CSV table of N, CA and C in Angstrom, one decimal:
chain,number,residue,atom,x,y,z
A,1,MET,N,0.8,-1.2,0.0
A,1,MET,CA,0.0,0.0,0.0
A,1,MET,C,0.9,1.2,0.0
A,2,TRP,N,1.9,1.2,0.8
A,2,TRP,CA,2.8,2.4,0.9
A,2,TRP,C,3.5,2.7,-0.4
A,3,LEU,N,3.8,1.6,-1.1
A,3,LEU,CA,4.5,1.8,-2.4
A,3,LEU,C,3.6,2.5,-3.4
A,4,GLY,N,2.3,2.1,-3.4
A,4,GLY,CA,1.3,2.7,-4.2
A,4,GLY,C,1.1,4.2,-3.9
A,5,ILE,N,1.0,4.5,-2.6
A,5,ILE,CA,0.9,5.9,-2.2
A,5,ILE,C,2.1,6.7,-2.6
A,6,PHE,N,3.3,6.1,-2.4
A,6,PHE,CA,4.5,6.8,-2.8
A,6,PHE,C,4.5,7.1,-4.3
A,7,GLY,N,4.0,6.1,-5.1
A,7,GLY,CA,4.0,6.3,-6.5
A,7,GLY,C,3.0,7.3,-7.0
A,8,ILE,N,1.9,7.4,-6.3
A,8,ILE,CA,0.9,8.4,-6.7
A,8,ILE,C,1.4,9.8,-6.3
A,9,VAL,N,2.0,9.9,-5.1
A,9,VAL,CA,2.6,11.2,-4.7
A,9,VAL,C,3.7,11.7,-5.6
A,10,ALA,N,4.5,10.7,-6.0
A,10,ALA,CA,5.6,11.1,-7.0
A,10,ALA,C,5.0,11.5,-8.3
A,11,LEU,N,4.0,10.8,-8.7
A,11,LEU,CA,3.3,11.2,-10.0
A,11,LEU,C,2.7,12.6,-9.9
A,12,ILE,N,2.1,12.9,-8.8
A,12,ILE,CA,1.5,14.2,-8.6
A,12,ILE,C,2.6,15.3,-8.6
A,13,CYS,N,3.7,15.0,-8.0
A,13,CYS,CA,4.8,15.9,-8.0
A,13,CYS,C,5.4,16.1,-9.4
A,14,ALA,N,5.6,15.1,-10.1
A,14,ALA,CA,6.1,15.2,-11.5
A,14,ALA,C,5.2,16.0,-12.4
A,15,VAL,N,3.9,15.7,-12.3
A,15,VAL,CA,3.0,16.5,-13.2
A,15,VAL,C,2.9,17.9,-12.7
A,16,SER,N,2.9,18.1,-11.4
A,16,SER,CA,2.8,19.5,-10.9
A,16,SER,C,4.0,20.3,-11.3
A,17,TRP,N,5.2,19.7,-11.3
A,17,TRP,CA,6.4,20.4,-11.7
A,17,TRP,C,6.4,20.7,-13.2
A,18,GLN,N,5.8,19.8,-14.0
A,18,GLN,CA,5.7,20.0,-15.4
A,18,GLN,C,4.8,21.2,-15.7
A,19,VAL,N,3.6,21.3,-15.0
A,19,VAL,CA,2.7,22.4,-15.2
A,19,VAL,C,3.3,23.7,-14.7
A,20,PHE,N,4.0,23.6,-13.5
A,20,PHE,CA,4.6,24.8,-13.0
A,20,PHE,C,5.7,25.3,-14.0
A,21,GLY,N,6.5,24.4,-14.5
A,21,GLY,CA,7.5,24.8,-15.4
A,21,GLY,C,7.0,25.4,-16.7
A,22,ARG,N,5.9,24.8,-17.2
A,22,ARG,CA,5.3,25.2,-18.5
A,22,ARG,C,4.6,26.6,-18.3
A,23,TYR,N,3.9,26.8,-17.3
A,23,TYR,CA,3.1,28.0,-17.2
A,23,TYR,C,3.7,29.1,-16.3
A,24,VAL,N,4.5,28.8,-15.4
A,24,VAL,CA,5.1,29.8,-14.5
A,24,VAL,C,6.5,30.2,-15.0
A,25,LEU,N,7.4,29.2,-15.2
A,25,LEU,CA,8.7,29.4,-15.6
A,25,LEU,C,8.9,29.6,-17.1
A,26,ASN,N,7.8,29.2,-17.9
A,26,ASN,CA,7.8,29.2,-19.3
A,26,ASN,C,8.9,28.4,-19.9
A,27,SER,N,9.3,27.3,-19.2
A,27,SER,CA,10.3,26.4,-19.6
A,27,SER,C,9.9,25.0,-19.2
A,28,THR,N,9.3,24.2,-20.1
A,28,THR,CA,8.8,22.9,-19.7
A,28,THR,C,10.0,21.9,-19.4
A,29,PRO,N,10.0,21.3,-18.2
A,29,PRO,CA,11.0,20.3,-18.0
A,29,PRO,C,10.7,19.0,-18.8
A,30,THR,N,11.7,18.6,-19.7
A,30,THR,CA,11.5,17.5,-20.6
A,30,THR,C,11.3,16.2,-19.9
A,31,TRP,N,11.9,16.0,-18.8
A,31,TRP,CA,11.9,14.7,-18.1
A,31,TRP,C,10.6,14.5,-17.3
A,32,ALA,N,9.8,15.5,-17.0
A,32,ALA,CA,8.7,15.3,-16.2
A,32,ALA,C,7.6,14.5,-16.8
A,33,GLU,N,7.3,14.7,-18.1
A,33,GLU,CA,6.3,13.9,-18.8
A,33,GLU,C,6.7,12.4,-18.8
A,34,SER,N,8.0,12.1,-19.2
A,34,SER,CA,8.5,10.7,-19.3
A,34,SER,C,8.4,10.1,-17.9
A,35,LEU,N,8.8,10.8,-16.9
A,35,LEU,CA,8.7,10.2,-15.5
A,35,LEU,C,7.2,10.0,-15.1
A,36,ALA,N,6.3,10.9,-15.4
A,36,ALA,CA,4.9,10.7,-15.1
A,36,ALA,C,4.4,9.4,-15.8
A,37,LEU,N,4.7,9.3,-17.1
A,37,LEU,CA,4.2,8.1,-17.8
A,37,LEU,C,4.8,6.8,-17.2
A,38,LEU,N,6.0,6.8,-16.8
A,38,LEU,CA,6.7,5.7,-16.2
A,38,LEU,C,6.0,5.4,-14.8
A,39,LEU,N,5.7,6.4,-14.0
A,39,LEU,CA,5.1,6.2,-12.7
A,39,LEU,C,3.7,5.7,-12.9
A,40,VAL,N,2.9,6.1,-13.9
A,40,VAL,CA,1.6,5.6,-14.2
A,40,VAL,C,1.7,4.1,-14.5
A,41,LEU,N,2.7,3.7,-15.2
A,41,LEU,CA,2.8,2.2,-15.5
A,41,LEU,C,3.0,1.5,-14.2
A,42,TYR,N,3.9,2.0,-13.3
A,42,TYR,CA,4.2,1.3,-12.0
A,42,TYR,C,2.9,1.2,-11.1
A,43,VAL,N,2.3,2.3,-11.0
A,43,VAL,CA,1.1,2.4,-10.1
A,43,VAL,C,0.0,1.5,-10.6
A,44,THR,N,-0.3,1.6,-11.9
A,44,THR,CA,-1.4,0.8,-12.4
A,44,THR,C,-1.1,-0.7,-12.4
A,45,MET,N,0.1,-1.1,-12.8
A,45,MET,CA,0.4,-2.5,-12.8
A,45,MET,C,0.4,-3.1,-11.4
A,46,LEU,N,1.0,-2.4,-10.5
A,46,LEU,CA,0.9,-2.9,-9.1
A,46,LEU,C,-0.5,-2.9,-8.5
A,47,GLY,N,-1.3,-1.9,-8.9
A,47,GLY,CA,-2.7,-1.9,-8.5
A,47,GLY,C,-3.5,-3.0,-9.1
A,48,THR,N,-3.1,-3.4,-10.3
A,48,THR,CA,-3.8,-4.6,-11.0
A,48,THR,C,-3.5,-5.8,-10.2
A,49,ALA,N,-2.3,-6.0,-9.8
A,49,ALA,CA,-1.9,-7.2,-9.0
A,49,ALA,C,-2.7,-7.2,-7.6
A,50,VAL,N,-2.8,-6.1,-7.0
A,50,VAL,CA,-3.5,-6.0,-5.8
A,50,VAL,C,-5.0,-6.3,-6.0
A,51,GLY,N,-5.5,-5.9,-7.1
A,51,GLY,CA,-6.9,-6.2,-7.5
A,51,GLY,C,-7.2,-7.7,-7.6
A,52,VAL,N,-6.2,-8.4,-8.1
A,52,VAL,CA,-6.3,-9.9,-8.2
A,52,VAL,C,-6.2,-10.4,-6.8
A,53,ARG,N,-5.3,-9.9,-6.0
A,53,ARG,CA,-5.2,-10.4,-4.6
A,53,ARG,C,-6.5,-10.3,-3.8
A,54,ASP,N,-7.2,-9.2,-4.0
A,54,ASP,CA,-8.4,-8.9,-3.3
A,54,ASP,C,-9.6,-9.5,-4.0
A,55,ALA,N,-9.4,-10.2,-5.1
A,55,ALA,CA,-10.4,-10.8,-6.0
A,55,ALA,C,-11.4,-9.6,-6.4
A,56,GLY,N,-10.8,-8.5,-6.7
A,56,GLY,CA,-11.6,-7.4,-7.2
A,56,GLY,C,-11.7,-7.3,-8.7
A,57,HIS,N,-11.2,-8.3,-9.4
A,57,HIS,CA,-11.3,-8.3,-10.9
A,57,HIS,C,-12.7,-8.8,-11.2
A,58,ILE,N,-13.0,-8.5,-12.5
A,58,ILE,CA,-14.3,-8.9,-13.0
A,58,ILE,C,-14.3,-10.4,-13.2
A,59,GLY,N,-15.0,-11.2,-12.4
A,59,GLY,CA,-14.9,-12.6,-12.5
A,59,GLY,C,-16.2,-13.3,-12.9
A,60,LEU,N,-16.9,-12.7,-13.9
A,60,LEU,CA,-18.2,-13.3,-14.4
A,60,LEU,C,-19.2,-13.4,-13.3
A,61,GLU,N,-19.3,-12.4,-12.5
A,61,GLU,CA,-20.1,-12.4,-11.3
A,61,GLU,C,-21.6,-12.8,-11.6
A,62,SER,N,-22.1,-12.3,-12.6
A,62,SER,CA,-23.6,-12.6,-12.9
A,62,SER,C,-23.8,-14.1,-13.2
A,63,PHE,N,-22.8,-14.8,-13.8
A,63,PHE,CA,-22.9,-16.2,-14.1
A,63,PHE,C,-22.7,-17.0,-12.8
A,64,LEU,N,-21.8,-16.5,-11.9
A,64,LEU,CA,-21.5,-17.2,-10.7
A,64,LEU,C,-22.7,-17.2,-9.7
A,65,VAL,N,-23.4,-16.1,-9.7
A,65,VAL,CA,-24.5,-16.0,-8.8
A,65,VAL,C,-25.7,-16.9,-9.2
A,66,LEU,N,-25.9,-17.1,-10.5
A,66,LEU,CA,-27.0,-17.9,-11.0
A,66,LEU,C,-26.6,-19.4,-11.0
A,67,ALA,N,-25.4,-19.7,-11.0
A,67,ALA,CA,-24.9,-21.1,-11.1
A,67,ALA,C,-25.2,-21.9,-9.8
A,68,PRO,N,-25.5,-23.2,-10.0
A,68,PRO,CA,-25.6,-24.1,-8.8
A,68,PRO,C,-24.2,-24.2,-8.1
A,69,GLU,N,-24.2,-24.6,-6.9
A,69,GLU,CA,-23.0,-24.6,-6.1
A,69,GLU,C,-21.8,-25.4,-6.7
A,70,GLY,N,-22.1,-26.6,-7.2
A,70,GLY,CA,-21.0,-27.4,-7.8
A,70,GLY,C,-20.5,-26.7,-9.1
A,71,VAL,N,-21.3,-26.2,-9.9
A,71,VAL,CA,-20.8,-25.5,-11.1
A,71,VAL,C,-20.1,-24.2,-10.7
A,72,ARG,N,-20.6,-23.5,-9.7
A,72,ARG,CA,-19.9,-22.3,-9.3
A,72,ARG,C,-18.5,-22.5,-8.8
A,73,LEU,N,-18.3,-23.6,-8.1
A,73,LEU,CA,-16.9,-23.9,-7.6
A,73,LEU,C,-16.0,-24.2,-8.8
A,74,LYS,N,-16.5,-24.9,-9.8
A,74,LYS,CA,-15.7,-25.2,-11.0
A,74,LYS,C,-15.4,-24.0,-11.8
A,75,MET,N,-16.4,-23.1,-11.9
A,75,MET,CA,-16.2,-21.8,-12.6
A,75,MET,C,-15.2,-21.0,-11.9
A,76,GLU,N,-15.2,-21.0,-10.5
A,76,GLU,CA,-14.2,-20.2,-9.8
A,76,GLU,C,-12.8,-20.7,-10.0
A,77,TYR,N,-12.7,-22.1,-10.0
A,77,TYR,CA,-11.4,-22.7,-10.4
A,77,TYR,C,-10.9,-22.2,-11.7
A,78,LEU,N,-11.8,-22.3,-12.7
A,78,LEU,CA,-11.5,-21.9,-14.1
A,78,LEU,C,-11.1,-20.4,-14.2
A,79,ILE,N,-11.8,-19.6,-13.5
A,79,ILE,CA,-11.5,-18.1,-13.5
A,79,ILE,C,-10.1,-17.9,-13.0
A,80,HIS,N,-9.8,-18.5,-11.8
A,80,HIS,CA,-8.5,-18.2,-11.2
A,80,HIS,C,-7.4,-18.9,-12.0
A,81,ALA,N,-7.7,-20.0,-12.7
A,81,ALA,CA,-6.7,-20.6,-13.6
A,81,ALA,C,-6.4,-19.8,-14.8
A,82,LEU,N,-7.5,-19.2,-15.3
A,82,LEU,CA,-7.3,-18.3,-16.5
A,82,LEU,C,-6.6,-17.0,-16.1
A,83,VAL,N,-6.9,-16.5,-15.0
A,83,VAL,CA,-6.1,-15.3,-14.5
A,83,VAL,C,-4.7,-15.6,-14.3
A,84,LEU,N,-4.4,-16.8,-13.7
A,84,LEU,CA,-3.0,-17.3,-13.5
A,84,LEU,C,-2.3,-17.4,-14.9
A,85,ALA,N,-3.0,-18.0,-15.9
A,85,ALA,CA,-2.3,-18.1,-17.2
A,85,ALA,C,-2.1,-16.8,-17.8
A,86,PHE,N,-3.0,-15.8,-17.6
A,86,PHE,CA,-2.8,-14.5,-18.2
A,86,PHE,C,-1.6,-13.8,-17.5
A,87,GLY,N,-1.5,-13.9,-16.2
A,87,GLY,CA,-0.4,-13.4,-15.4
A,87,GLY,C,1.0,-14.0,-15.8
A,88,ALA,N,1.0,-15.3,-16.1
A,88,ALA,CA,2.2,-15.9,-16.5
A,88,ALA,C,2.6,-15.5,-17.9
A,89,ALA,N,1.6,-15.4,-18.8
A,89,ALA,CA,2.0,-14.9,-20.1
A,89,ALA,C,2.4,-13.4,-20.1
A,90,MET,N,1.8,-12.6,-19.3
A,90,MET,CA,2.2,-11.2,-19.2
A,90,MET,C,3.6,-11.1,-18.6
A,91,ALA,N,3.9,-11.9,-17.6
A,91,ALA,CA,5.3,-11.8,-17.0
A,91,ALA,C,6.3,-12.3,-18.0
A,92,TRP,N,6.1,-13.4,-18.6
A,92,TRP,CA,7.0,-14.0,-19.6
A,92,TRP,C,7.3,-13.0,-20.7
A,93,ASN,N,6.3,-12.5,-21.3
A,93,ASN,CA,6.4,-11.6,-22.5
A,93,ASN,C,7.0,-10.3,-22.1
A,94,CYS,N,6.7,-9.7,-20.9
A,94,CYS,CA,7.2,-8.5,-20.5
A,94,CYS,C,8.7,-8.6,-20.2
A,95,VAL,N,9.1,-9.7,-19.6
A,95,VAL,CA,10.5,-9.9,-19.4
A,95,VAL,C,11.3,-10.0,-20.7
A,96,TYR,N,10.7,-10.7,-21.7
A,96,TYR,CA,11.3,-10.8,-23.0
A,96,TYR,C,11.4,-9.3,-23.6
A,97,LEU,N,10.3,-8.6,-23.5
A,97,LEU,CA,10.4,-7.2,-24.1
A,97,LEU,C,11.4,-6.3,-23.4
A,98,ALA,N,11.5,-6.4,-22.1
A,98,ALA,CA,12.4,-5.7,-21.3
A,98,ALA,C,13.9,-6.0,-21.7
A,99,GLN,N,14.1,-7.3,-21.9
A,99,GLN,CA,15.5,-7.7,-22.3
A,99,GLN,C,15.8,-7.2,-23.7
A,100,SER,N,14.8,-7.2,-24.6
A,100,SER,CA,15.1,-6.9,-26.0
A,100,SER,C,15.4,-5.4,-26.1
A,101,VAL,N,14.9,-4.5,-25.2
A,101,VAL,CA,15.1,-3.1,-25.4
A,101,VAL,C,16.0,-2.5,-24.3
A,102,TRP,N,16.6,-3.4,-23.5
A,102,TRP,CA,17.4,-2.9,-22.3
A,102,TRP,C,18.6,-2.0,-22.7
A,103,SER,N,19.1,-2.2,-23.9
A,103,SER,CA,20.3,-1.4,-24.3
A,103,SER,C,19.9,0.0,-24.8
A,104,TYR,N,18.6,0.2,-25.1
A,104,TYR,CA,18.1,1.5,-25.5
A,104,TYR,C,17.9,2.4,-24.3
A,105,ARG,N,18.0,3.7,-24.5
A,105,ARG,CA,17.8,4.6,-23.4
A,105,ARG,C,16.6,5.5,-23.6
A,106,LEU,N,15.9,5.9,-22.6
A,106,LEU,CA,14.9,6.9,-22.7
A,106,LEU,C,15.6,8.2,-22.7
A,107,PRO,N,15.5,9.0,-23.7
A,107,PRO,CA,16.4,10.2,-23.9
A,107,PRO,C,16.2,11.3,-22.8
A,108,THR,N,15.0,11.4,-22.3
A,108,THR,CA,14.7,12.4,-21.3
A,108,THR,C,15.1,12.0,-19.9
A,109,LEU,N,15.1,10.7,-19.6
A,109,LEU,CA,15.4,10.2,-18.2
A,109,LEU,C,16.8,9.6,-18.1
A,110,TRP,N,17.4,9.2,-19.2
A,110,TRP,CA,18.7,8.6,-19.2
A,110,TRP,C,18.7,7.3,-18.5
A,111,ILE,N,17.6,6.5,-18.6
A,111,ILE,CA,17.5,5.2,-18.0
A,111,ILE,C,17.2,4.2,-19.1
A,112,SER,N,17.3,3.0,-18.9
A,112,SER,CA,17.0,2.0,-19.9
A,112,SER,C,15.5,2.0,-20.3
A,113,GLU,N,15.2,1.7,-21.6
A,113,GLU,CA,13.9,1.6,-22.1
A,113,GLU,C,13.2,0.4,-21.4
A,114,GLY,N,14.0,-0.6,-21.0
A,114,GLY,CA,13.4,-1.8,-20.4
A,114,GLY,C,12.7,-1.5,-19.1
A,115,TRP,N,12.9,-0.4,-18.4
A,115,TRP,CA,12.2,-0.1,-17.2
A,115,TRP,C,10.7,0.1,-17.4
A,116,LYS,N,10.3,0.3,-18.7
A,116,LYS,CA,8.9,0.5,-19.0
A,116,LYS,C,8.2,-0.9,-18.9
A,117,TYR,N,8.9,-2.0,-19.0
A,117,TYR,CA,8.3,-3.3,-19.0
A,117,TYR,C,8.4,-4.0,-17.7
A,118,VAL,N,9.3,-3.5,-16.8
A,118,VAL,CA,9.5,-4.1,-15.5
A,118,VAL,C,8.2,-4.2,-14.7
A,119,PRO,N,7.4,-3.1,-14.6
A,119,PRO,CA,6.2,-3.2,-13.7
A,119,PRO,C,5.2,-4.2,-14.2
A,120,ALA,N,5.1,-4.4,-15.5
A,120,ALA,CA,4.1,-5.4,-16.0
A,120,ALA,C,4.6,-6.8,-15.7
A,121,ALA,N,6.0,-7.0,-15.8
A,121,ALA,CA,6.5,-8.3,-15.5
A,121,ALA,C,6.4,-8.6,-14.0
A,122,VAL,N,6.6,-7.7,-13.2
A,122,VAL,CA,6.5,-7.9,-11.7
A,122,VAL,C,5.0,-8.1,-11.4
A,123,SER,N,4.1,-7.3,-12.0
A,123,SER,CA,2.7,-7.5,-11.8
A,123,SER,C,2.2,-8.9,-12.3
A,124,GLY,N,2.8,-9.4,-13.4
A,124,GLY,CA,2.4,-10.7,-13.9
A,124,GLY,C,2.8,-11.8,-12.9
A,125,VAL,N,4.0,-11.7,-12.3
A,125,VAL,CA,4.5,-12.6,-11.3
A,125,VAL,C,3.6,-12.6,-10.1
A,126,LEU,N,3.2,-11.4,-9.6
A,126,LEU,CA,2.3,-11.2,-8.5
A,126,LEU,C,1.0,-11.8,-8.8
A,127,ILE,N,0.5,-11.6,-10.0
A,127,ILE,CA,-0.8,-12.2,-10.3
A,127,ILE,C,-0.8,-13.7,-10.3
A,128,VAL,N,0.3,-14.3,-10.8
A,128,VAL,CA,0.4,-15.7,-10.7
A,128,VAL,C,0.4,-16.2,-9.2
A,129,LEU,N,1.2,-15.5,-8.4
A,129,LEU,CA,1.2,-15.9,-7.0
A,129,LEU,C,-0.1,-15.8,-6.3
A,130,PHE,N,-0.8,-14.6,-6.5
A,130,PHE,CA,-2.1,-14.4,-5.9
A,130,PHE,C,-3.2,-15.4,-6.4
A,131,SER,N,-3.1,-15.8,-7.7
A,131,SER,CA,-4.0,-16.7,-8.3
A,131,SER,C,-3.8,-18.1,-7.6
A,132,ILE,N,-2.5,-18.5,-7.4
A,132,ILE,CA,-2.2,-19.7,-6.8
A,132,ILE,C,-2.8,-19.7,-5.4
A,133,GLU,N,-2.6,-18.6,-4.7
A,133,GLU,CA,-3.2,-18.4,-3.3
A,133,GLU,C,-4.7,-18.7,-3.4
A,134,HIS,N,-5.4,-18.1,-4.3
A,134,HIS,CA,-6.9,-18.3,-4.4
A,134,HIS,C,-7.2,-19.7,-4.7
A,135,LEU,N,-6.4,-20.4,-5.6
A,135,LEU,CA,-6.7,-21.8,-5.9
A,135,LEU,C,-6.5,-22.7,-4.7
A,136,VAL,N,-5.5,-22.4,-4.0
A,136,VAL,CA,-5.2,-23.2,-2.7
A,136,VAL,C,-6.4,-23.0,-1.7
A,137,ALA,N,-6.8,-21.7,-1.6
A,137,ALA,CA,-7.9,-21.4,-0.7
A,137,ALA,C,-9.2,-22.1,-1.1
A,138,LEU,N,-9.4,-22.1,-2.4
A,138,LEU,CA,-10.6,-22.8,-2.9
A,138,LEU,C,-10.5,-24.3,-2.6
A,139,ALA,N,-9.4,-24.9,-2.8
A,139,ALA,CA,-9.2,-26.3,-2.5
A,139,ALA,C,-9.4,-26.6,-1.0
A,140,ARG,N,-9.0,-25.7,-0.2
A,140,ARG,CA,-9.1,-25.9,1.3
A,140,ARG,C,-10.5,-25.5,1.8
A,141,GLY,N,-11.3,-24.8,0.9
A,141,GLY,CA,-12.6,-24.4,1.3
A,141,GLY,C,-12.5,-23.1,2.2
A,142,THR,N,-11.4,-22.4,2.1
A,142,THR,CA,-11.3,-21.2,2.9
A,142,THR,C,-11.3,-19.9,2.1
A,143,GLU,N,-11.7,-20.0,0.8
A,143,GLU,CA,-11.8,-18.8,-0.1
A,143,GLU,C,-12.7,-17.8,0.5
A,144,VAL,N,-12.2,-16.6,0.6
A,144,VAL,CA,-13.0,-15.4,1.1
A,144,VAL,C,-13.8,-14.9,0.0
A,145,GLU,N,-15.0,-14.4,0.3
A,145,GLU,CA,-15.8,-13.8,-0.7
A,145,GLU,C,-15.1,-12.5,-1.3
A,146,PRO,N,-15.2,-12.3,-2.6
A,146,PRO,CA,-14.6,-11.1,-3.2
A,146,PRO,C,-15.1,-9.8,-2.6
A,147,SER,N,-14.3,-8.8,-2.6
A,147,SER,CA,-14.7,-7.5,-2.0
A,147,SER,C,-15.9,-6.8,-2.8
A,148,TRP,N,-16.2,-7.2,-4.0
A,148,TRP,CA,-17.3,-6.6,-4.7
A,148,TRP,C,-18.6,-7.4,-4.6
A,149,SER,N,-18.6,-8.4,-3.8
A,149,SER,CA,-19.9,-9.2,-3.6
A,149,SER,C,-20.8,-8.4,-2.7
């Protein structure tokens, strides 16, 4: 949670500095927009993983409510397995993308272009881990109701 709060505060500071530079100093800082875009990636990707942890993703809720108990349990297994597969694919492909552009530099920040793909790769790994956690909880019968129920 604190990492997300820090990311949003840093994002607000970067955008505020960009607006201040553009309208008050009449000299737009070139790095502020690139930093803001990078911070948006980090905040949203980590927020996505947290949404999976809290079962806050859209999980075909209308079908689950109408389904009989036995079918509902199988559908929940399927949903978590599909989310796990998506997270694994996202992590794998984003690691590949990060490696393929690691030698390139973002001209305004002087850091590797690969840092744009790191948050999605980390988020993918977290999604896999949280999906495994949900699958284990379902198997044990200790799955907690989603926060959106």
